Coordinates of C-alpha atoms in Angstrom, one line a residue:
Chain A
X44 CA -31.3 -25.7 -42.5
X45 CA -31.3 -28.7 -44.6
X46 CA -33.3 -26.9 -47.1
X47 CA -30.1 -25.2 -48.5
X48 CA -27.5 -27.3 -47.8
X49 CA -24.8 -25.4 -50.3
X50 CA -25.3 -22.4 -48.2
X51 CA -22.5 -22.5 -46.0
X52 CA -22.4 -20.6 -42.4
X53 CA -19.3 -19.1 -43.3
X54 CA -17.0 -19.2 -46.3
X55 CA -14.0 -17.6 -47.8
X56 CA -12.8 -17.9 -51.6
X57 CA -9.4 -16.6 -52.6
X58 CA -8.6 -15.3 -49.2
X59 CA -5.6 -13.2 -48.9
X60 CA -4.5 -11.8 -45.3
X61 CA -1.3 -10.1 -44.1
X62 CA -0.1 -7.3 -42.0
X63 CA 1.6 -4.3 -43.3
X64 CA 2.6 -6.0 -46.5
X65 CA 3.5 -9.3 -45.2
X66 CA 1.3 -12.2 -46.7
X67 CA 0.4 -14.6 -43.8
X68 CA -3.0 -16.7 -45.5
X69 CA -2.3 -17.0 -49.5
X70 CA -5.4 -17.4 -52.0
X71 CA -7.1 -19.6 -49.2
X72 CA -10.7 -21.3 -50.0
X73 CA -12.6 -22.6 -47.2
X74 CA -15.8 -23.5 -46.0
X75 CA -17.3 -23.9 -42.4
X76 CA -20.8 -25.9 -42.2
X77 CA -23.2 -25.3 -39.2
X78 CA -23.8 -28.3 -36.8
X79 CA -20.2 -29.1 -36.8
X80 CA -17.2 -28.2 -34.8
X81 CA -14.2 -27.4 -37.0
X82 CA -10.4 -27.4 -35.3
X83 CA -7.9 -24.9 -37.0
X84 CA -4.6 -26.7 -36.6
X85 CA -0.9 -25.8 -37.7
X86 CA 2.4 -25.1 -36.3
X87 CA 3.1 -21.6 -34.5
X88 CA 3.5 -18.8 -36.9
X89 CA 1.2 -20.5 -39.6
X90 CA -1.1 -18.1 -39.7
X91 CA -4.5 -19.7 -37.7
X92 CA -4.9 -16.7 -35.7
X93 CA -4.5 -14.4 -38.9
X94 CA -7.1 -16.5 -40.5
X95 CA -9.9 -16.3 -37.5
X96 CA -9.5 -12.4 -37.2
X97 CA -10.2 -12.3 -40.6
X98 CA -13.1 -14.4 -40.7
X99 CA -14.3 -12.5 -37.8
X100 CA -13.7 -9.1 -39.6
X101 CA -11.4 -8.0 -37.3
X102 CA -8.5 -7.9 -40.1
X103 CA -9.4 -6.7 -43.6
X104 CA -8.6 -9.1 -46.1
X105 CA -5.8 -8.0 -48.9
X106 CA -7.9 -10.2 -51.4
X107 CA -10.2 -12.6 -51.8
X108 CA -14.1 -12.7 -50.1
X109 CA -15.8 -13.8 -46.9
X110 CA -19.5 -14.9 -46.7
X111 CA -21.5 -15.2 -44.1
X112 CA -24.6 -17.1 -44.4
X113 CA -24.0 -16.6 -47.9
X114 CA -23.8 -12.7 -47.9
X115 CA -20.2 -10.6 -47.9
X116 CA -19.5 -9.7 -44.7
X117 CA -19.2 -6.0 -45.8
X118 CA -22.9 -6.2 -46.4
X119 CA -23.6 -6.8 -42.5
X120 CA -24.0 -3.9 -40.6
X121 CA -21.8 -4.0 -37.3
X122 CA -24.3 -5.0 -34.8
X123 CA -26.3 -7.2 -37.3
X124 CA -22.7 -8.9 -37.8
X125 CA -22.4 -9.5 -34.0
X126 CA -25.9 -11.1 -34.0
X127 CA -24.7 -13.8 -36.7
X128 CA -21.0 -14.0 -35.4
X129 CA -19.2 -14.3 -32.4
X130 CA -15.3 -14.2 -31.5
X131 CA -13.5 -14.8 -28.7
X132 CA -10.2 -13.9 -28.4
X133 CA -6.9 -15.9 -27.2
X134 CA -7.1 -15.5 -23.2
X135 CA -8.9 -12.7 -23.2
X136 CA -8.5 -10.7 -19.8
X137 CA -11.2 -10.8 -17.3
X138 CA -11.6 -7.6 -15.9
X139 CA -11.3 -7.6 -11.9
X140 CA -14.4 -7.2 -9.9
X141 CA -16.7 -8.3 -12.6
X142 CA -19.5 -11.2 -11.8
X143 CA -19.8 -13.9 -13.9
X144 CA -23.4 -12.4 -14.7
X145 CA -22.1 -8.7 -15.6
X146 CA -19.8 -10.3 -18.0
X147 CA -22.4 -13.1 -19.5
X148 CA -24.9 -9.9 -19.8
X149 CA -22.0 -7.9 -22.1
X150 CA -22.8 -10.7 -24.8
X151 CA -26.3 -9.1 -25.6
X152 CA -24.9 -5.9 -26.7
X153 CA -25.7 -6.4 -30.3
X154 CA -29.2 -7.2 -29.2
X155 CA -29.8 -3.9 -27.6
X156 CA -29.5 -0.2 -28.8
X157 CA -28.5 2.6 -26.6
X158 CA -32.0 3.3 -25.6
X159 CA -33.4 0.0 -25.3
X160 CA -33.8 -1.5 -21.7
X161 CA -33.2 -5.1 -20.3
X162 CA -35.8 -7.5 -21.3
X163 CA -36.8 -10.9 -21.3
X164 CA -35.1 -12.2 -24.4
X165 CA -32.0 -10.8 -22.8
X166 CA -32.5 -12.4 -19.9
X167 CA -33.7 -15.8 -21.3
X168 CA -30.8 -15.9 -23.4
X169 CA -28.5 -14.8 -20.6
X170 CA -30.0 -17.9 -18.4
X171 CA -29.6 -20.5 -21.1
X172 CA -25.9 -19.7 -21.8
X173 CA -25.1 -20.2 -18.2
X174 CA -27.3 -23.4 -18.1
X175 CA -25.3 -24.9 -21.5
X176 CA -21.8 -24.3 -20.0
X177 CA -22.8 -25.4 -16.7
X178 CA -22.4 -22.2 -14.6
X179 CA -25.9 -21.5 -13.0
X180 CA -24.3 -22.0 -9.5
X181 CA -21.4 -19.7 -10.0
X182 CA -23.5 -16.8 -11.4
X183 CA -22.9 -14.4 -8.9
X184 CA -19.3 -15.2 -8.3
X185 CA -16.5 -12.5 -9.2
X186 CA -14.3 -13.6 -12.0
X187 CA -11.2 -13.4 -10.2
X188 CA -12.4 -16.1 -7.6
X189 CA -12.5 -18.5 -10.4
X190 CA -10.2 -21.1 -11.9
X191 CA -8.9 -20.8 -15.4
X192 CA -11.4 -23.7 -16.6
X193 CA -14.0 -21.8 -15.4
X194 CA -13.0 -18.7 -16.4
X195 CA -13.0 -19.8 -19.5
X196 CA -16.5 -21.4 -19.8
X197 CA -18.0 -17.3 -18.4
X198 CA -16.1 -16.2 -21.8
X199 CA -18.0 -18.9 -23.8
X200 CA -21.4 -18.0 -21.9
X201 CA -20.5 -14.6 -22.8
X202 CA -20.4 -15.2 -26.9
X203 CA -23.4 -18.0 -26.0
X204 CA -25.6 -15.2 -24.7
X205 CA -24.7 -13.4 -28.1
X206 CA -27.1 -15.9 -30.0
X207 CA -24.8 -16.1 -33.0
X208 CA -25.0 -19.2 -35.7
X209 CA -21.2 -19.0 -36.0
X210 CA -18.7 -19.2 -33.1
X211 CA -15.1 -18.0 -33.5
X212 CA -12.5 -19.3 -30.9
X213 CA -8.6 -18.3 -30.5
X214 CA -7.1 -21.1 -28.5
X215 CA -10.0 -21.5 -26.1
X216 CA -8.2 -24.6 -24.6
X217 CA -4.7 -23.3 -24.3
X218 CA -3.5 -23.0 -20.3
X219 CA -5.8 -25.3 -19.2
X220 CA -5.5 -28.2 -17.4
X221 CA -6.2 -31.3 -19.4
X222 CA -9.6 -32.1 -17.5
X223 CA -10.9 -28.7 -17.9
X224 CA -9.5 -29.1 -21.7
X225 CA -11.5 -32.1 -22.2
X226 CA -14.4 -30.6 -20.7
X227 CA -14.4 -27.3 -22.6
X228 CA -13.9 -29.5 -26.4
X229 CA -16.7 -31.3 -25.4
X230 CA -18.7 -28.6 -24.4
X231 CA -17.7 -27.2 -27.8
X232 CA -18.8 -30.1 -29.9
X233 CA -22.4 -30.5 -27.8
X234 CA -22.8 -26.6 -29.1
X235 CA -22.2 -27.7 -32.7
X236 CA -24.4 -30.7 -32.6
X237 CA -27.2 -29.9 -30.2
X238 CA -27.5 -26.2 -30.6
X239 CA -26.4 -26.3 -34.5
X240 CA -23.7 -24.0 -34.1
X241 CA -20.9 -23.7 -36.7
X242 CA -17.9 -23.4 -34.1
X243 CA -14.7 -22.9 -35.2
X244 CA -11.5 -23.5 -32.9
X245 CA -8.1 -22.9 -33.1
X246 CA -6.8 -26.2 -31.2
X247 CA -3.0 -27.1 -30.1
X248 CA -3.4 -30.6 -29.5
X249 CA -3.5 -32.4 -32.5
X250 CA -5.2 -35.4 -31.3
X251 CA -7.7 -33.6 -29.5
X252 CA -8.4 -32.1 -32.6
X253 CA -8.7 -35.7 -33.9
X254 CA -10.9 -37.1 -31.0
X255 CA -13.5 -34.0 -31.1
X256 CA -13.7 -32.3 -34.3
X257 CA -15.6 -32.7 -37.2
X258 CA -14.1 -30.9 -39.7
X259 CA -10.1 -30.1 -39.2
X260 CA -8.6 -27.1 -41.1
X261 CA -4.8 -27.3 -41.7
X262 CA -3.1 -24.1 -41.8
X263 CA 0.7 -24.2 -42.9
X264 CA 3.1 -21.5 -44.5
X265 CA 0.1 -19.7 -45.6
X266 CA -2.0 -22.4 -47.0
X267 CA -5.3 -23.5 -46.2
X268 CA -6.6 -26.8 -46.6
X269 CA -9.9 -28.2 -45.4
X270 CA -10.3 -31.8 -44.5
X271 CA -13.8 -33.2 -44.1
X272 CA -13.6 -37.1 -43.3
X273 CA -11.0 -37.6 -40.2
X274 CA -11.3 -41.2 -40.8
X275 CA -9.1 -41.0 -44.0
X276 CA -5.6 -41.6 -44.9
X277 CA -5.1 -38.3 -47.0
X278 CA -5.2 -36.1 -43.6
X279 CA -2.5 -37.9 -42.0
X280 CA 0.1 -36.9 -44.6
X281 CA -1.1 -33.4 -44.3
X282 CA -0.8 -32.8 -41.1
X283 CA 2.4 -34.5 -40.5
X284 CA 4.1 -32.7 -43.2
X285 CA 2.2 -29.3 -42.0
X286 CA 4.0 -29.9 -38.8
X287 CA 7.3 -31.0 -40.0
X288 CA 7.2 -34.3 -38.3
X289 CA 7.5 -37.6 -39.3
X290 CA 4.5 -39.2 -37.2
X291 CA 2.8 -42.8 -36.6
X292 CA -0.8 -43.2 -36.4
X293 CA -2.6 -45.6 -34.5
X294 CA -5.9 -46.5 -33.3
X295 CA -7.6 -46.3 -30.3
X296 CA -9.2 -50.0 -29.4
X297 CA -12.4 -49.2 -28.1
X298 CA -13.7 -46.4 -30.4
X299 CA -11.3 -46.8 -33.5
X300 CA -10.3 -42.7 -32.9
X301 CA -7.4 -42.0 -34.8
X302 CA -4.2 -41.3 -32.2
X303 CA -1.2 -39.4 -33.9
X304 CA 2.0 -40.4 -32.7
X305 CA 4.9 -37.7 -33.7
X306 CA 8.1 -39.4 -33.9
X307 CA 10.9 -37.6 -35.5
X308 CA 11.0 -33.7 -36.0
X309 CA 12.4 -32.7 -39.1
X310 CA 11.9 -29.2 -38.6
X311 CA 15.6 -28.3 -37.6
X312 CA 18.7 -30.5 -39.3
X313 CA 20.8 -29.8 -36.0
X314 CA 18.9 -32.5 -34.6
X315 CA 19.3 -35.2 -37.3
X316 CA 21.8 -37.4 -35.0
X317 CA 19.5 -37.6 -32.5
Chain B
X236 CA -25.9 -17.3 2.5
X237 CA -26.3 -18.3 -0.9
X238 CA -24.3 -17.2 -3.2
X239 CA -27.9 -15.8 -5.1
X240 CA -27.5 -13.5 -2.2
X241 CA -24.6 -11.6 -3.7
X242 CA -26.0 -8.7 -6.3
X243 CA -29.1 -8.3 -3.8
X244 CA -26.3 -7.3 -1.0
X245 CA -24.1 -5.4 -3.8
X246 CA -27.4 -3.2 -4.3
X247 CA -28.4 -2.9 -0.7
X248 CA -24.4 -2.0 -0.4
X249 CA -24.9 1.0 -2.9
X250 CA -28.1 2.2 -1.5
X251 CA -26.5 2.5 1.9
X252 CA -22.6 3.4 0.8
X253 CA -23.6 6.4 -1.8
X254 CA -25.6 8.6 0.4
X255 CA -22.9 7.9 3.2
X256 CA -20.4 9.2 0.8
X257 CA -22.8 12.2 0.2
X258 CA -23.3 13.2 3.6
X259 CA -19.6 12.6 4.3
X260 CA -18.7 14.9 1.4
X261 CA -21.6 17.6 2.6
X262 CA -19.9 17.1 6.4
X263 CA -16.3 17.7 4.7
X264 CA -17.4 20.8 2.8
X265 CA -18.7 22.8 5.7
X266 CA -15.6 21.8 7.8
X267 CA -13.5 23.3 4.7
X268 CA -15.5 26.3 5.0
X269 CA -14.7 26.4 8.8
X270 CA -10.8 26.2 8.4
X271 CA -8.3 28.7 7.0
X272 CA -5.9 31.2 8.5
X273 CA -8.5 32.5 10.2
X274 CA -11.0 29.9 11.9
X275 CA -15.1 30.9 11.4
X276 CA -17.2 29.1 13.6
X277 CA -20.0 26.6 12.6
X278 CA -22.6 28.8 13.5
X279 CA -21.1 31.8 11.4
X280 CA -20.6 29.6 8.6
X281 CA -24.0 29.0 8.0
X282 CA -25.0 32.9 8.8
X283 CA -22.4 33.4 6.0
X284 CA -24.4 31.0 3.4
X285 CA -27.9 31.8 4.3
X286 CA -26.9 35.3 3.4
X287 CA -26.2 37.1 6.5
X288 CA -25.0 40.9 6.8
X289 CA -21.7 41.4 5.6
X290 CA -19.0 40.7 8.1
X291 CA -15.7 39.9 7.9
X292 CA -16.2 36.2 8.5
X293 CA -19.4 35.8 6.0
X294 CA -17.0 37.9 3.5
X295 CA -13.9 35.2 4.1
X296 CA -16.5 32.3 3.9
X297 CA -18.3 33.2 0.5
X298 CA -15.7 34.9 -1.4
X299 CA -12.5 33.2 -0.5
X300 CA -13.6 29.6 1.2
X301 CA -17.0 29.1 -0.8
X302 CA -15.6 29.1 -4.7
X303 CA -12.6 27.1 -3.2
X304 CA -14.7 24.2 -2.3
X305 CA -16.6 24.1 -5.0
X306 CA -13.4 24.1 -7.1
X307 CA -11.9 21.0 -5.2
X308 CA -15.0 19.3 -5.3
X309 CA -15.3 19.9 -9.1
X310 CA -11.9 19.4 -10.2
X311 CA -12.1 16.5 -7.9
X312 CA -15.3 14.6 -9.4
X313 CA -13.9 15.8 -13.2
X314 CA -10.6 14.6 -13.1
X315 CA -11.4 11.0 -11.5
X316 CA -14.1 10.4 -14.0
X317 CA -11.6 11.7 -16.7
X318 CA -9.4 8.9 -15.3
X319 CA -11.7 5.9 -15.7
X320 CA -12.9 6.9 -19.0
X321 CA -9.4 7.1 -19.7
X322 CA -8.5 3.6 -18.1
X323 CA -11.3 1.9 -20.0
X324 CA -11.2 3.5 -23.4
X325 CA -7.3 2.6 -23.2
X326 CA -7.9 -0.5 -21.5
X327 CA -4.6 0.8 -19.8
X328 CA -4.8 0.9 -15.9
X329 CA -1.9 3.5 -15.4
X330 CA -4.3 5.6 -17.8
X331 CA -5.1 9.1 -16.3
X332 CA -5.3 12.9 -17.5
X333 CA -2.0 13.8 -16.4
X334 CA 0.4 10.5 -17.3
X335 CA -1.1 10.5 -21.1
X336 CA -0.4 14.3 -21.1
X337 CA -3.9 15.7 -21.3
X338 CA -3.2 18.0 -18.0
X339 CA 0.0 19.1 -19.6
X340 CA -1.4 20.3 -23.1
X341 CA -4.2 22.1 -21.0
X342 CA -1.9 23.9 -18.5
X343 CA 0.5 24.6 -21.9
X344 CA -2.1 26.4 -24.1
X345 CA -3.5 28.3 -21.1
X346 CA 0.2 29.5 -20.4
X347 CA -0.1 30.5 -24.2
X348 CA -3.1 32.4 -23.7
X349 CA -2.1 34.3 -21.0
X350 CA 1.2 35.2 -22.5
X351 CA 0.0 36.2 -26.0
X352 CA -3.2 36.8 -25.9
X353 CA -5.2 39.8 -24.0
X354 CA -6.7 39.2 -20.7
X355 CA -10.1 37.5 -20.4
X356 CA -12.0 36.1 -17.8
X357 CA -10.9 32.8 -16.5
X358 CA -13.7 30.7 -18.2
X359 CA -12.7 32.3 -21.6
X360 CA -9.5 30.3 -20.9
X361 CA -11.0 27.1 -20.5
X362 CA -11.6 27.2 -24.3
X363 CA -7.7 27.2 -24.4
X364 CA -7.7 24.3 -22.1
X365 CA -9.9 22.5 -23.9
X366 CA -8.0 22.8 -27.2
X367 CA -4.8 22.2 -25.4
X368 CA -6.0 18.8 -23.7
X369 CA -7.8 17.7 -27.3
X370 CA -4.3 18.3 -29.2
X371 CA -2.2 16.4 -26.1
X372 CA -4.3 13.2 -26.4
X373 CA -4.6 13.3 -30.3
X374 CA -0.3 13.8 -30.2
X375 CA -0.1 10.6 -27.6
X376 CA -2.6 8.5 -29.5
X377 CA -0.1 9.1 -32.4
X378 CA 2.7 8.6 -31.1
X379 CA 1.4 5.9 -29.2
X380 CA 0.2 4.2 -32.5
X381 CA 3.5 4.5 -34.3
X382 CA 5.0 0.6 -35.1
X383 CA 3.5 -2.5 -35.3
X384 CA 0.5 -3.3 -33.1
X385 CA -0.9 -0.4 -33.2
X386 CA -1.7 1.7 -29.5
X387 CA -0.8 -0.9 -26.9
X388 CA -1.1 0.2 -23.2
X389 CA 2.3 0.3 -22.6
X390 CA 3.6 2.4 -26.3
X391 CA 0.7 4.4 -25.3
X392 CA 1.9 5.3 -21.4
X393 CA 5.3 5.8 -23.1
X394 CA 4.0 8.3 -25.9
X395 CA 2.2 10.0 -23.2
X396 CA 5.1 10.6 -20.4
X397 CA 6.9 11.5 -23.2
X398 CA 5.4 14.3 -24.5
X399 CA 3.9 15.3 -20.9
X400 CA 7.2 15.7 -20.2
X401 CA 8.2 17.4 -23.2
X402 CA 5.1 19.9 -22.7
X403 CA 6.2 20.8 -19.1
X404 CA 9.8 21.4 -19.8
X405 CA 8.0 24.2 -22.8
X406 CA 6.0 25.6 -20.4
X407 CA 8.8 25.9 -18.0
X408 CA 11.0 27.2 -20.5
X409 CA 8.5 30.1 -21.1
X410 CA 7.9 30.8 -17.6
X411 CA 11.7 31.6 -16.8
X412 CA 12.1 33.6 -19.5
X413 CA 9.0 35.5 -18.6
X414 CA 8.7 37.3 -15.4
X415 CA 5.0 38.7 -15.7
X416 CA 3.9 35.8 -16.8
X417 CA 5.4 34.0 -14.3
X418 CA 3.7 35.9 -11.8
X419 CA 0.4 35.0 -13.1
X420 CA 0.5 32.0 -13.3
X421 CA 3.1 30.6 -10.8
X422 CA 0.9 28.9 -8.4
X423 CA -1.5 27.6 -10.9
X424 CA 1.0 25.2 -12.8
X425 CA 1.6 23.2 -10.0
X426 CA -1.9 22.7 -9.5
X427 CA -4.0 25.0 -6.8
X428 CA -7.0 26.0 -5.6
X429 CA -6.2 29.4 -3.8
X430 CA -7.6 32.3 -4.7
X431 CA -10.6 31.1 -7.1
X432 CA -13.0 33.6 -8.4
X433 CA -16.5 32.4 -7.8
X434 CA -17.3 34.3 -10.9
X435 CA -14.7 31.6 -12.7
X436 CA -14.9 28.7 -10.6
X437 CA -18.8 28.0 -11.3
X438 CA -19.5 28.7 -15.1
X439 CA -16.5 25.8 -15.2
X440 CA -18.5 23.6 -12.7
X441 CA -21.1 23.6 -14.9
X442 CA -19.3 22.3 -17.4
X443 CA -17.9 19.7 -15.6
X444 CA -21.3 18.7 -14.1
X445 CA -22.6 18.7 -17.9
X446 CA -19.6 16.6 -18.8
X447 CA -20.4 14.3 -15.6
X448 CA -24.3 13.9 -16.5
X449 CA -23.1 12.6 -20.4
X450 CA -21.0 10.1 -18.8
X451 CA -23.2 8.5 -16.7
X452 CA -25.8 8.1 -19.1
X453 CA -23.0 6.3 -21.4
X454 CA -21.7 4.1 -18.7
X455 CA -22.9 0.8 -19.9
X456 CA -20.8 1.6 -23.5
X457 CA -18.2 2.4 -21.6
X458 CA -18.0 -0.9 -19.5
X459 CA -18.3 -2.8 -23.1
X460 CA -15.4 -0.8 -24.3
X461 CA -13.0 -1.4 -21.2
X462 CA -13.5 -5.5 -22.2
X463 CA -10.8 -4.6 -24.9
X464 CA -10.9 -3.7 -29.0
X465 CA -11.1 -7.1 -30.1
X466 CA -14.5 -8.2 -27.6
X467 CA -16.1 -4.9 -27.8
X468 CA -15.6 -4.8 -31.7
X469 CA -17.1 -8.7 -31.8
X470 CA -20.0 -7.7 -29.5
X471 CA -20.7 -4.7 -32.3
X472 CA -19.8 -2.0 -30.4
X473 CA -18.6 1.3 -32.9
X474 CA -15.4 1.7 -31.2
X475 CA -14.6 4.6 -33.2
X476 CA -17.4 6.5 -32.5
X477 CA -17.2 5.7 -28.9
X478 CA -13.9 6.0 -28.2
X479 CA -14.3 9.5 -29.6
X480 CA -17.1 10.3 -27.4
X481 CA -15.3 9.1 -24.6
X482 CA -12.4 11.2 -25.5
X483 CA -14.3 14.3 -25.8
X484 CA -15.8 14.0 -22.5
X485 CA -12.3 13.6 -21.2
X486 CA -11.4 17.1 -23.1
X487 CA -14.1 18.5 -21.4
X488 CA -13.8 17.3 -18.0
X489 CA -10.2 17.5 -17.6
X490 CA -9.6 20.5 -19.6
X491 CA -12.2 22.7 -17.5
X492 CA -10.8 21.1 -14.4
X493 CA -7.1 22.3 -15.5
X494 CA -8.7 26.0 -16.3
X495 CA -9.9 26.0 -12.8
X496 CA -6.9 24.7 -10.7
X497 CA -4.0 24.3 -12.9
X498 CA -2.6 20.3 -13.5
X499 CA -3.9 18.6 -10.6
X500 CA -1.9 14.8 -10.9
X501 CA -2.4 11.3 -9.5
X502 CA -6.4 12.0 -8.6
X503 CA -7.4 10.4 -12.2
X504 CA -5.1 7.7 -11.5
X505 CA -5.7 7.0 -7.7
X506 CA -9.4 7.3 -7.3
X507 CA -10.5 5.0 -10.5
X508 CA -8.4 1.9 -9.1
X509 CA -10.0 2.7 -5.4
X510 CA -13.4 2.7 -6.6
X511 CA -12.9 -0.5 -9.0
X512 CA -11.2 -2.0 -6.0
X513 CA -14.3 -1.3 -3.8
X514 CA -17.1 -1.5 -6.1
X515 CA -16.1 -3.6 -8.9
X516 CA -15.4 -3.3 -12.4
X517 CA -19.1 -2.3 -13.7
X518 CA -18.4 1.3 -14.8
X519 CA -22.4 1.9 -14.2
X520 CA -21.1 2.1 -10.2
X521 CA -17.2 3.1 -11.0
X522 CA -18.0 6.3 -12.7
X523 CA -20.6 7.8 -10.0
X524 CA -18.3 6.6 -7.0
X525 CA -15.0 7.8 -8.9
X526 CA -17.0 11.2 -9.2
X527 CA -17.7 11.1 -5.4
X528 CA -14.5 9.9 -4.3
X529 CA -12.4 12.2 -6.6
X530 CA -13.9 15.3 -4.8
X531 CA -13.8 13.7 -1.7
X532 CA -10.1 13.2 -2.0
X533 CA -9.2 16.6 -3.2
X534 CA -11.7 18.2 -0.8
X535 CA -9.9 16.4 2.0
X536 CA -6.1 16.9 0.7
X537 CA -6.5 20.8 0.2
X538 CA -8.7 21.6 3.6
X539 CA -6.3 18.9 5.6
X540 CA -3.5 20.8 4.9
X541 CA -5.0 24.1 5.7
X542 CA -6.4 22.4 8.8
X543 CA -3.3 20.6 10.1
X544 CA -1.2 23.7 9.7
X545 CA -2.2 27.3 10.1
X546 CA -1.3 29.6 8.3
X547 CA 0.5 27.4 5.5
X548 CA -1.3 26.7 2.0
X549 CA 0.6 23.9 0.0
X550 CA -0.8 24.2 -3.7
X551 CA -3.1 21.3 -3.9
X552 CA -1.3 20.1 -6.4
X553 CA 1.7 19.0 -4.4
X554 CA -0.3 17.5 -1.9
X555 CA -1.9 15.1 -4.6
X556 CA 1.4 14.8 -5.7
X557 CA 2.8 13.7 -2.0
X558 CA -0.2 11.3 -1.7
X559 CA -0.5 10.0 -5.0
X560 CA 3.3 8.9 -5.9
X561 CA 3.8 6.3 -3.5
X562 CA 0.5 4.7 -4.6
X563 CA 1.4 4.8 -8.3
X564 CA 4.8 2.9 -7.2
X565 CA 2.8 0.1 -5.5
X566 CA 0.0 0.1 -8.1
X567 CA 2.7 -0.3 -10.9
X568 CA 4.8 -2.7 -8.8
X569 CA 1.4 -4.7 -8.2
X570 CA 0.7 -4.7 -12.0
X571 CA 4.3 -6.5 -12.7
X572 CA 3.9 -8.7 -10.1
X573 CA 0.4 -10.1 -12.0
X574 CA 2.1 -10.1 -15.0

């Protein structure tokens, strides 16, 4: 990996994506690196999910190219693509009456053909995924008996069992309580730093993004802006502008992390007098 | 008890429950051979099955009741498994051959064939049933996919309901204006097992057995399909291919069932739910248990009426509606309560 630092895990050039004529993302350039947690942030309806779905090859771009490990994603066979890139949609529905083990095993789908039997590599990948997500004690529990936070970990374990280098997650922390959110973000960061994954997640909480992410991608009004150095003043302005807010930045006295304190919205003029 | 024991107990449970179900099914089938307008004693049933001399009783058992029992088993398992497949492939807990118009399409096409073509053997009508079922499936999918968001579960269900009631009224329209056709198919259009001939039932049942076997072979793929299009696609599953395969199996199973007994509703809806509640979401379990439980349900529903009210012969489609409608209401309310 170190030999060819110019090959990004995932990169987009001139990317435009949209639904039935309406363009949501316009002419975006983007590079996602391995060993890093990249947070996708932006106001509602800015096209974060659309961008992520295009990167996951679930939505065909109207223009531009996406390359996975340097090769255009169109050159990958479906199964082969899934071995290199995994995607977790927003609040996936856990089928009732499925055990943790059964769902995690689904992650092995791209590694098996219709005729291959379950083998040691499959078993090892699942065990590893369960260990990394701290689910070993819950392996035989039914999904519907788990808390929201635990269930989200099971889905992450499933895409971990997929053993793809790139992991895309659509709002993995939404609907979790604060402890489970922090828990999940630490897990994602450690997957990036210790397992060498390129982890891309849409995050709603700006301060979580600032604290946990290595790279930030700000999506607003169809434009996509990547900010690499997070201790740089440049991004505060762009974030505030993207969210239509005035914001103050303070530093966490213990570790120097920047904390964004929104002070005023200028999204709706009606609120001006408040 | 540690939690690790749970999967072991699940497998152990299968080893007990599955043979018990098969045994119960066989006992019910034998019971079904004894009840009816005239009661036939157990020894006489066994004599008849063993091929004893042609007494009146053995004639009833082999020519009237045996085809009826075989038909009940075949259509019960076919409709239940078709329902389970449809629920997995559309991610729609309310999907079933009855609700999504497959049964109505098959029935309409068979009525057309009876009306306009030369009389043919029962199993030849199966091809019209397949065609009707397939066309209905395409129409419902097409209708349900119109508009933004593609074929959502709700739109698909609505399209199915609209199309089935439309096709059912067309069928009724033909029948009320054509006395002769009505006399031929009247009982059949509400779903009935009365008066089936073994020459018709047997080849159609073989279609069903082949469909069931193929379905069991692809059970693992069905489980992945059941996780929803986003996840199955990101796992690398060829969604179009596997949906087509499942769709073809649904048409084969539901079409054969309709060709045997007409459109029998609710089996395809109720049984897969019961199977999932009892045995989990892994389709390697859901599919075989649906087959067994579907066969059991239709057999019992058909036999119990004959056993309880001597001389009364309620079409099984009516019995199933009586059992299934309240369950459907319960299910819809439960789903609404959850979401």
